[in-house]
PDB file of C-alpha atoms in Angstrom:
ATOM      1  CA  ALA A   1       7.702 -37.361-173.960  1.00  0.00           C
ATOM      2  CA  GLN A   2      11.175 -36.832-172.481  1.00  0.00           C
ATOM      3  CA  THR A   3      11.624 -34.236-169.892  1.00  0.00           C
ATOM      4  CA  VAL A   4      14.539 -33.000-167.918  1.00  0.00           C
ATOM      5  CA  THR A   5      14.090 -31.040-164.691  1.00  0.00           C
ATOM      6  CA  GLN A   6      16.626 -28.905-162.866  1.00  0.00           C
ATOM      7  CA  SER A   7      14.918 -27.596-159.740  1.00  0.00           C
ATOM      8  CA  GLN A   8      17.701 -25.189-158.724  1.00  0.00           C
ATOM      9  CA  PRO A   9      17.691 -22.037-160.787  1.00  0.00           C
ATOM     10  CA  GLU A  10      20.751 -20.591-158.870  1.00  0.00           C
ATOM     11  CA  MET A  11      23.247 -21.730-156.455  1.00  0.00           C
ATOM     12  CA  SER A  12      26.308 -20.414-154.716  1.00  0.00           C
ATOM     13  CA  VAL A  13      29.360 -22.110-153.282  1.00  0.00           C
ATOM     14  CA  GLN A  14      32.591 -20.793-151.589  1.00  0.00           C
ATOM     15  CA  GLU A  15      35.784 -21.461-153.452  1.00  0.00           C
ATOM     16  CA  ALA A  16      37.336 -24.847-152.540  1.00  0.00           C
ATOM     17  CA  GLU A  17      34.021 -26.285-151.259  1.00  0.00           C
ATOM     18  CA  THR A  18      31.842 -28.918-152.726  1.00  0.00           C
ATOM     19  CA  VAL A  19      28.486 -28.343-154.450  1.00  0.00           C
ATOM     20  CA  THR A  20      25.855 -30.678-155.845  1.00  0.00           C
ATOM     21  CA  LEU A  21      23.522 -29.766-158.743  1.00  0.00           C
ATOM     22  CA  SER A  22      20.310 -31.756-159.098  1.00  0.00           C
ATOM     23  CA  CYS A  23      18.727 -33.186-162.220  1.00  0.00           C
ATOM     24  CA  THR A  24      15.844 -35.526-162.710  1.00  0.00           C
ATOM     25  CA  TYR A  25      14.478 -36.828-166.026  1.00  0.00           C
ATOM     26  CA  ASP A  26      11.575 -38.818-167.205  1.00  0.00           C
ATOM     27  CA  THR A  27      11.640 -41.545-169.835  1.00  0.00           C
ATOM     28  CA  SER A  28      10.151 -44.915-170.456  1.00  0.00           C
ATOM     29  CA  GLU A  29      13.197 -46.138-172.270  1.00  0.00           C
ATOM     30  CA  ASN A  30      16.019 -48.250-170.865  1.00  0.00           C
ATOM     31  CA  ASN A  31      18.981 -47.279-173.040  1.00  0.00           C
ATOM     32  CA  TYR A  32      20.047 -43.578-173.044  1.00  0.00           C
ATOM     33  CA  TYR A  33      22.798 -41.156-172.241  1.00  0.00           C
ATOM     34  CA  LEU A  34      22.954 -38.386-169.794  1.00  0.00           C
ATOM     35  CA  PHE A  35      25.221 -35.359-169.871  1.00  0.00           C
ATOM     36  CA  TRP A  36      26.158 -32.242-168.030  1.00  0.00           C
ATOM     37  CA  TYR A  37      27.153 -29.229-169.985  1.00  0.00           C
ATOM     38  CA  LYS A  38      28.775 -26.017-168.708  1.00  0.00           C
ATOM     39  CA  GLN A  39      28.056 -22.669-170.258  1.00  0.00           C
ATOM     40  CA  PRO A  40      30.425 -19.907-168.939  1.00  0.00           C
ATOM     41  CA  PRO A  41      29.722 -16.274-169.597  1.00  0.00           C
ATOM     42  CA  SER A  42      31.622 -16.608-172.892  1.00  0.00           C
ATOM     43  CA  ARG A  43      28.677 -18.634-174.074  1.00  0.00           C
ATOM     44  CA  GLN A  44      30.533 -21.657-175.428  1.00  0.00           C
ATOM     45  CA  MET A  45      28.787 -24.882-174.250  1.00  0.00           C
ATOM     46  CA  ILE A  46      31.375 -27.325-172.984  1.00  0.00           C
ATOM     47  CA  LEU A  47      30.792 -30.999-172.148  1.00  0.00           C
ATOM     48  CA  VAL A  48      31.600 -31.658-168.501  1.00  0.00           C
ATOM     49  CA  ILE A  49      30.702 -35.222-168.014  1.00  0.00           C
ATOM     50  CA  ARG A  50      28.752 -38.109-169.670  1.00  0.00           C
ATOM     51  CA  GLN A  51      27.002 -41.211-168.294  1.00  0.00           C
ATOM     52  CA  GLU A  52      25.710 -44.200-170.150  1.00  0.00           C
ATOM     53  CA  ALA A  53      22.566 -45.570-168.606  1.00  0.00           C
ATOM     54  CA  TYR A  54      23.534 -49.207-168.940  1.00  0.00           C
ATOM     55  CA  LYS A  55      26.636 -48.569-166.805  1.00  0.00           C
ATOM     56  CA  GLN A  56      26.065 -48.744-163.129  1.00  0.00           C
ATOM     57  CA  GLN A  57      29.365 -47.135-162.190  1.00  0.00           C
ATOM     58  CA  ASN A  58      29.121 -43.352-161.752  1.00  0.00           C
ATOM     59  CA  ALA A  59      31.195 -41.266-164.196  1.00  0.00           C
ATOM     60  CA  THR A  60      34.065 -39.150-162.958  1.00  0.00           C
ATOM     61  CA  GLU A  61      36.148 -36.498-164.658  1.00  0.00           C
ATOM     62  CA  ASN A  62      38.738 -34.924-162.288  1.00  0.00           C
ATOM     63  CA  ARG A  63      36.845 -32.714-159.862  1.00  0.00           C
ATOM     64  CA  PHE A  64      33.422 -33.505-161.468  1.00  0.00           C
ATOM     65  CA  SER A  65      31.503 -36.633-160.623  1.00  0.00           C
ATOM     66  CA  VAL A  66      27.874 -37.804-160.945  1.00  0.00           C
ATOM     67  CA  ASN A  67      25.464 -39.674-158.759  1.00  0.00           C
ATOM     68  CA  PHE A  68      23.398 -41.663-161.167  1.00  0.00           C
ATOM     69  CA  GLN A  69      20.290 -43.325-159.773  1.00  0.00           C
ATOM     70  CA  LYS A  70      18.557 -44.998-162.658  1.00  0.00           C
ATOM     71  CA  ALA A  71      15.524 -46.213-160.716  1.00  0.00           C
ATOM     72  CA  ALA A  72      14.864 -42.782-159.362  1.00  0.00           C
ATOM     73  CA  LYS A  73      15.754 -41.186-162.643  1.00  0.00           C
ATOM     74  CA  SER A  74      18.129 -38.797-160.976  1.00  0.00           C
ATOM     75  CA  PHE A  75      21.454 -37.568-162.261  1.00  0.00           C
ATOM     76  CA  SER A  76      23.198 -35.083-160.020  1.00  0.00           C
ATOM     77  CA  LEU A  77      26.504 -33.375-160.586  1.00  0.00           C
ATOM     78  CA  LYS A  78      29.108 -32.954-157.780  1.00  0.00           C
ATOM     79  CA  ILE A  79      31.727 -30.387-158.159  1.00  0.00           C
ATOM     80  CA  SER A  80      34.645 -30.759-155.678  1.00  0.00           C
ATOM     81  CA  ASP A  81      37.186 -28.186-154.683  1.00  0.00           C
ATOM     82  CA  SER A  82      35.148 -25.472-156.496  1.00  0.00           C
ATOM     83  CA  GLN A  83      37.165 -22.904-158.471  1.00  0.00           C
ATOM     84  CA  LEU A  84      36.241 -19.480-159.684  1.00  0.00           C
ATOM     85  CA  GLY A  85      36.351 -20.733-163.158  1.00  0.00           C
ATOM     86  CA  ASP A  86      33.431 -23.102-162.406  1.00  0.00           C
ATOM     87  CA  THR A  87      31.161 -20.083-162.307  1.00  0.00           C
ATOM     88  CA  ALA A  88      28.729 -20.849-165.200  1.00  0.00           C
ATOM     89  CA  MET A  89      25.306 -22.066-166.202  1.00  0.00           C
ATOM     90  CA  TYR A  90      25.087 -25.861-165.977  1.00  0.00           C
ATOM     91  CA  PHE A  91      22.643 -27.792-168.112  1.00  0.00           C
ATOM     92  CA  CYS A  92      21.578 -31.420-167.673  1.00  0.00           C
ATOM     93  CA  ALA A  93      20.801 -33.205-170.909  1.00  0.00           C
ATOM     94  CA  PHE A  94      19.336 -36.531-171.981  1.00  0.00           C
ATOM     95  CA  THR A  95      19.460 -38.383-175.371  1.00  0.00           C
ATOM     96  CA  GLN A  96      18.565 -41.665-176.990  1.00  0.00           C
ATOM     97  CA  LEU A  97      20.630 -42.742-179.866  1.00  0.00           C
ATOM     98  CA  TYR A  98      17.920 -44.173-181.894  1.00  0.00           C
ATOM     99  CA  ASN A  99      16.037 -40.906-182.005  1.00  0.00           C
ATOM    100  CA  PHE A 100      18.573 -39.103-184.195  1.00  0.00           C
ATOM    101  CA  ASN A 101      20.456 -38.204-181.132  1.00  0.00           C
ATOM    102  CA  LYS A 102      18.083 -35.394-180.221  1.00  0.00           C
ATOM    103  CA  PHE A 103      19.000 -33.871-176.779  1.00  0.00           C
ATOM    104  CA  TYR A 104      16.517 -32.741-174.274  1.00  0.00           C
ATOM    105  CA  PHE A 105      17.862 -30.149-171.887  1.00  0.00           C
ATOM    106  CA  GLY A 106      16.881 -28.936-168.408  1.00  0.00           C
ATOM    107  CA  SER A 107      16.358 -25.167-167.735  1.00  0.00           C
ATOM    108  CA  GLY A 108      19.783 -24.802-166.255  1.00  0.00           C
ATOM    109  CA  THR A 109      21.305 -23.938-162.884  1.00  0.00           C
ATOM    110  CA  LYS A 110      23.425 -20.810-162.505  1.00  0.00           C
ATOM    111  CA  LEU A 111      26.386 -21.570-160.303  1.00  0.00           C
ATOM    112  CA  ASN A 112      28.255 -18.738-158.601  1.00  0.00           C
ATOM    113  CA  VAL A 113      31.653 -19.606-157.058  1.00  0.00           C
ATOM    114  CA  LYS A 114      32.544 -16.941-154.430  1.00  0.00           C
ATOM    115  CA  PRO A 115      36.171 -16.207-153.468  1.00  0.00           C
TER     116      PRO A 115
ATOM    117  CA  ASP B   1      40.579 -28.914-182.927  1.00  0.00           C
ATOM    118  CA  VAL B   2      37.078 -29.801-184.013  1.00  0.00           C
ATOM    119  CA  LYS B   3      34.703 -26.876-184.496  1.00  0.00           C
ATOM    120  CA  VAL B   4      31.218 -25.689-185.045  1.00  0.00           C
ATOM    121  CA  THR B   5      31.217 -22.201-186.296  1.00  0.00           C
ATOM    122  CA  GLN B   6      28.304 -19.762-186.269  1.00  0.00           C
ATOM    123  CA  SER B   7      28.773 -16.917-188.647  1.00  0.00           C
ATOM    124  CA  SER B   8      27.493 -14.102-186.444  1.00  0.00           C
ATOM    125  CA  ARG B   9      27.942 -13.547-182.660  1.00  0.00           C
ATOM    126  CA  TYR B  10      25.358 -10.673-182.562  1.00  0.00           C
ATOM    127  CA  LEU B  11      22.618  -9.687-184.950  1.00  0.00           C
ATOM    128  CA  VAL B  12      20.110  -6.954-184.796  1.00  0.00           C
ATOM    129  CA  LYS B  13      17.231  -7.147-187.342  1.00  0.00           C
ATOM    130  CA  ARG B  14      14.006  -5.382-187.987  1.00  0.00           C
ATOM    131  CA  THR B  15      10.530  -6.879-187.677  1.00  0.00           C
ATOM    132  CA  GLY B  16       9.528  -8.517-190.874  1.00  0.00           C
ATOM    133  CA  GLU B  17      13.008  -8.998-192.207  1.00  0.00           C
ATOM    134  CA  LYS B  18      14.151 -12.446-193.491  1.00  0.00           C
ATOM    135  CA  VAL B  19      17.003 -13.580-191.352  1.00  0.00           C
ATOM    136  CA  PHE B  20      19.652 -16.241-192.027  1.00  0.00           C
ATOM    137  CA  LEU B  21      21.748 -17.867-189.347  1.00  0.00           C
ATOM    138  CA  GLU B  22      24.605 -19.965-190.563  1.00  0.00           C
ATOM    139  CA  CYS B  23      26.364 -22.859-189.047  1.00  0.00           C
ATOM    140  CA  VAL B  24      29.302 -24.816-190.300  1.00  0.00           C
ATOM    141  CA  GLN B  25      30.959 -27.911-188.829  1.00  0.00           C
ATOM    142  CA  ASP B  26      34.280 -29.542-189.799  1.00  0.00           C
ATOM    143  CA  MET B  27      33.811 -32.915-188.135  1.00  0.00           C
ATOM    144  CA  ASP B  28      31.922 -34.724-190.878  1.00  0.00           C
ATOM    145  CA  HIS B  29      28.957 -35.199-188.534  1.00  0.00           C
ATOM    146  CA  GLU B  30      25.667 -36.406-189.950  1.00  0.00           C
ATOM    147  CA  ASN B  31      23.458 -34.820-187.364  1.00  0.00           C
ATOM    148  CA  MET B  32      23.068 -30.985-186.922  1.00  0.00           C
ATOM    149  CA  PHE B  33      20.656 -29.121-184.717  1.00  0.00           C
ATOM    150  CA  TRP B  34      19.362 -25.705-184.045  1.00  0.00           C
ATOM    151  CA  TYR B  35      18.277 -24.648-180.566  1.00  0.00           C
ATOM    152  CA  ARG B  36      17.156 -21.446-179.038  1.00  0.00           C
ATOM    153  CA  GLN B  37      18.059 -20.556-175.516  1.00  0.00           C
ATOM    154  CA  ASP B  38      15.856 -18.432-173.312  1.00  0.00           C
ATOM    155  CA  PRO B  39      16.270 -17.711-169.551  1.00  0.00           C
ATOM    156  CA  GLY B  40      14.397 -20.180-167.464  1.00  0.00           C
ATOM    157  CA  LEU B  41      13.487 -22.266-170.426  1.00  0.00           C
ATOM    158  CA  GLY B  42      16.821 -24.022-171.149  1.00  0.00           C
ATOM    159  CA  LEU B  43      17.429 -25.023-174.699  1.00  0.00           C
ATOM    160  CA  ARG B  44      14.588 -25.857-177.022  1.00  0.00           C
ATOM    161  CA  LEU B  45      15.049 -27.730-180.277  1.00  0.00           C
ATOM    162  CA  ILE B  46      13.792 -25.848-183.346  1.00  0.00           C
ATOM    163  CA  TYR B  47      14.914 -28.094-186.209  1.00  0.00           C
ATOM    164  CA  PHE B  48      17.488 -30.816-186.839  1.00  0.00           C
ATOM    165  CA  SER B  49      18.895 -32.624-189.865  1.00  0.00           C
ATOM    166  CA  TYR B  50      20.262 -36.120-190.063  1.00  0.00           C
ATOM    167  CA  ASP B  51      21.502 -35.957-193.551  1.00  0.00           C
ATOM    168  CA  VAL B  52      21.966 -33.635-196.504  1.00  0.00           C
ATOM    169  CA  LYS B  53      18.614 -32.227-197.591  1.00  0.00           C
ATOM    170  CA  MET B  54      16.918 -34.068-194.808  1.00  0.00           C
ATOM    171  CA  LYS B  55      15.240 -32.138-191.996  1.00  0.00           C
ATOM    172  CA  GLU B  56      12.893 -32.754-189.139  1.00  0.00           C
ATOM    173  CA  LYS B  57      10.895 -30.392-186.967  1.00  0.00           C
ATOM    174  CA  GLY B  58      11.818 -30.063-183.353  1.00  0.00           C
ATOM    175  CA  ASP B  59       9.629 -28.771-180.527  1.00  0.00           C
ATOM    176  CA  ILE B  60       9.231 -25.245-181.602  1.00  0.00           C
ATOM    177  CA  PRO B  61       9.516 -24.960-185.458  1.00  0.00           C
ATOM    178  CA  GLU B  62       6.878 -22.264-185.988  1.00  0.00           C
ATOM    179  CA  GLY B  63       8.237 -19.191-187.758  1.00  0.00           C
ATOM    180  CA  TYR B  64      11.450 -21.055-188.727  1.00  0.00           C
ATOM    181  CA  SER B  65      12.736 -23.125-191.593  1.00  0.00           C
ATOM    182  CA  VAL B  66      16.152 -24.696-192.303  1.00  0.00           C
ATOM    183  CA  SER B  67      18.343 -25.647-195.200  1.00  0.00           C
ATOM    184  CA  ARG B  68      21.005 -28.273-195.476  1.00  0.00           C
ATOM    185  CA  GLU B  69      22.490 -28.340-198.943  1.00  0.00           C
ATOM    186  CA  LYS B  70      25.884 -29.596-197.862  1.00  0.00           C
ATOM    187  CA  LYS B  71      26.813 -31.864-195.080  1.00  0.00           C
ATOM    188  CA  GLU B  72      28.889 -29.340-193.249  1.00  0.00           C
ATOM    189  CA  ARG B  73      26.441 -26.477-193.405  1.00  0.00           C
ATOM    190  CA  PHE B  74      23.105 -26.020-191.657  1.00  0.00           C
ATOM    191  CA  SER B  75      21.204 -22.816-192.022  1.00  0.00           C
ATOM    192  CA  LEU B  76      18.320 -21.477-189.866  1.00  0.00           C
ATOM    193  CA  ILE B  77      15.949 -19.113-191.603  1.00  0.00           C
ATOM    194  CA  LEU B  78      13.478 -16.811-189.964  1.00  0.00           C
ATOM    195  CA  GLU B  79      11.002 -16.103-192.747  1.00  0.00           C
ATOM    196  CA  SER B  80       9.674 -12.893-191.236  1.00  0.00           C
ATOM    197  CA  ALA B  81      11.413 -11.972-187.976  1.00  0.00           C
ATOM    198  CA  SER B  82       9.216 -10.982-185.018  1.00  0.00           C
ATOM    199  CA  THR B  83      10.083  -9.596-181.669  1.00  0.00           C
ATOM    200  CA  ASN B  84       9.364 -12.849-179.851  1.00  0.00           C
ATOM    201  CA  GLN B  85      12.160 -14.420-181.912  1.00  0.00           C
ATOM    202  CA  THR B  86      14.703 -12.336-179.958  1.00  0.00           C
ATOM    203  CA  SER B  87      16.841 -14.962-178.323  1.00  0.00           C
ATOM    204  CA  MET B  88      20.166 -16.824-178.211  1.00  0.00           C
ATOM    205  CA  TYR B  89      20.467 -19.339-181.052  1.00  0.00           C
ATOM    206  CA  LEU B  90      22.800 -22.310-180.618  1.00  0.00           C
ATOM    207  CA  CYS B  91      23.910 -24.664-183.372  1.00  0.00           C
ATOM    208  CA  ALA B  92      25.205 -28.136-182.530  1.00  0.00           C
ATOM    209  CA  SER B  93      26.433 -31.204-184.331  1.00  0.00           C
ATOM    210  CA  SER B  94      26.876 -34.893-183.425  1.00  0.00           C
ATOM    211  CA  SER B  95      28.111 -38.102-184.828  1.00  0.00           C
ATOM    212  CA  GLY B  96      25.131 -39.955-183.247  1.00  0.00           C
ATOM    213  CA  THR B  97      27.360 -42.309-181.307  1.00  0.00           C
ATOM    214  CA  GLY B  98      26.561 -41.007-177.887  1.00  0.00           C
ATOM    215  CA  GLU B  99      29.620 -38.779-177.485  1.00  0.00           C
ATOM    216  CA  GLY B 100      27.547 -35.651-177.179  1.00  0.00           C
ATOM    217  CA  TYR B 101      27.099 -32.541-179.030  1.00  0.00           C
ATOM    218  CA  THR B 102      29.655 -30.043-180.168  1.00  0.00           C
ATOM    219  CA  PHE B 103      28.191 -26.582-179.948  1.00  0.00           C
ATOM    220  CA  GLY B 104      28.897 -23.335-181.753  1.00  0.00           C
ATOM    221  CA  SER B 105      29.417 -20.256-179.702  1.00  0.00           C
ATOM    222  CA  GLY B 106      25.889 -18.919-180.335  1.00  0.00           C
ATOM    223  CA  THR B 107      24.280 -15.994-182.116  1.00  0.00           C
ATOM    224  CA  ARG B 108      22.384 -13.432-180.059  1.00  0.00           C
ATOM    225  CA  LEU B 109      19.608 -12.152-182.232  1.00  0.00           C
ATOM    226  CA  THR B 110      17.698  -9.135-181.395  1.00  0.00           C
ATOM    227  CA  VAL B 111      14.521  -8.247-183.432  1.00  0.00           C
ATOM    228  CA  VAL B 112      13.408  -4.635-183.117  1.00  0.00           C
TER     229      VAL B 112
END
């Protein structure tokens, strides 16, 4: 069974600082995709960043980057220069294409960015 | 702009009622999904569909059914609503190419 674990239910960070959200997953497969989604108070889930497991290079999207450690099955999200608009729930997710693209989600980390 | 639209943002229903949650996507995606979101539990898959009239159970299908008569529409049905089905329901669609889900804005259902 595929599981995704986010061990930090809630985190806080000062505006302009850097924060790292943790995620681990469990799978016996070799080819898969990992994602971070953001859910602001407005509830719309937004894709933040995506990583393909066969690519060793860590994905980066502006202020968002990941530290992907395949052997350790770890996929952390780093947010640099935190902004008030980053306040949201963040979900880590895992999928394998052959399995109808079902996603497995972690329980989420609530991030509060303080002014 | 591509979209997944859920017909209701908030719903309040009585115990025992039959409830329909509707989801429509305009991206010609094959795959559509229904999740429920509860605090501390993340998102749990209820049902998904990979083609018209095709459906598969997810991890928590009990008490739910689905319908997909047209490619763009995927409905979640609560046959007899119960208070433990009070939750946020999220619909999503995907092309199955690894690009990720596109989500609807969610329906917060309260069963009283």
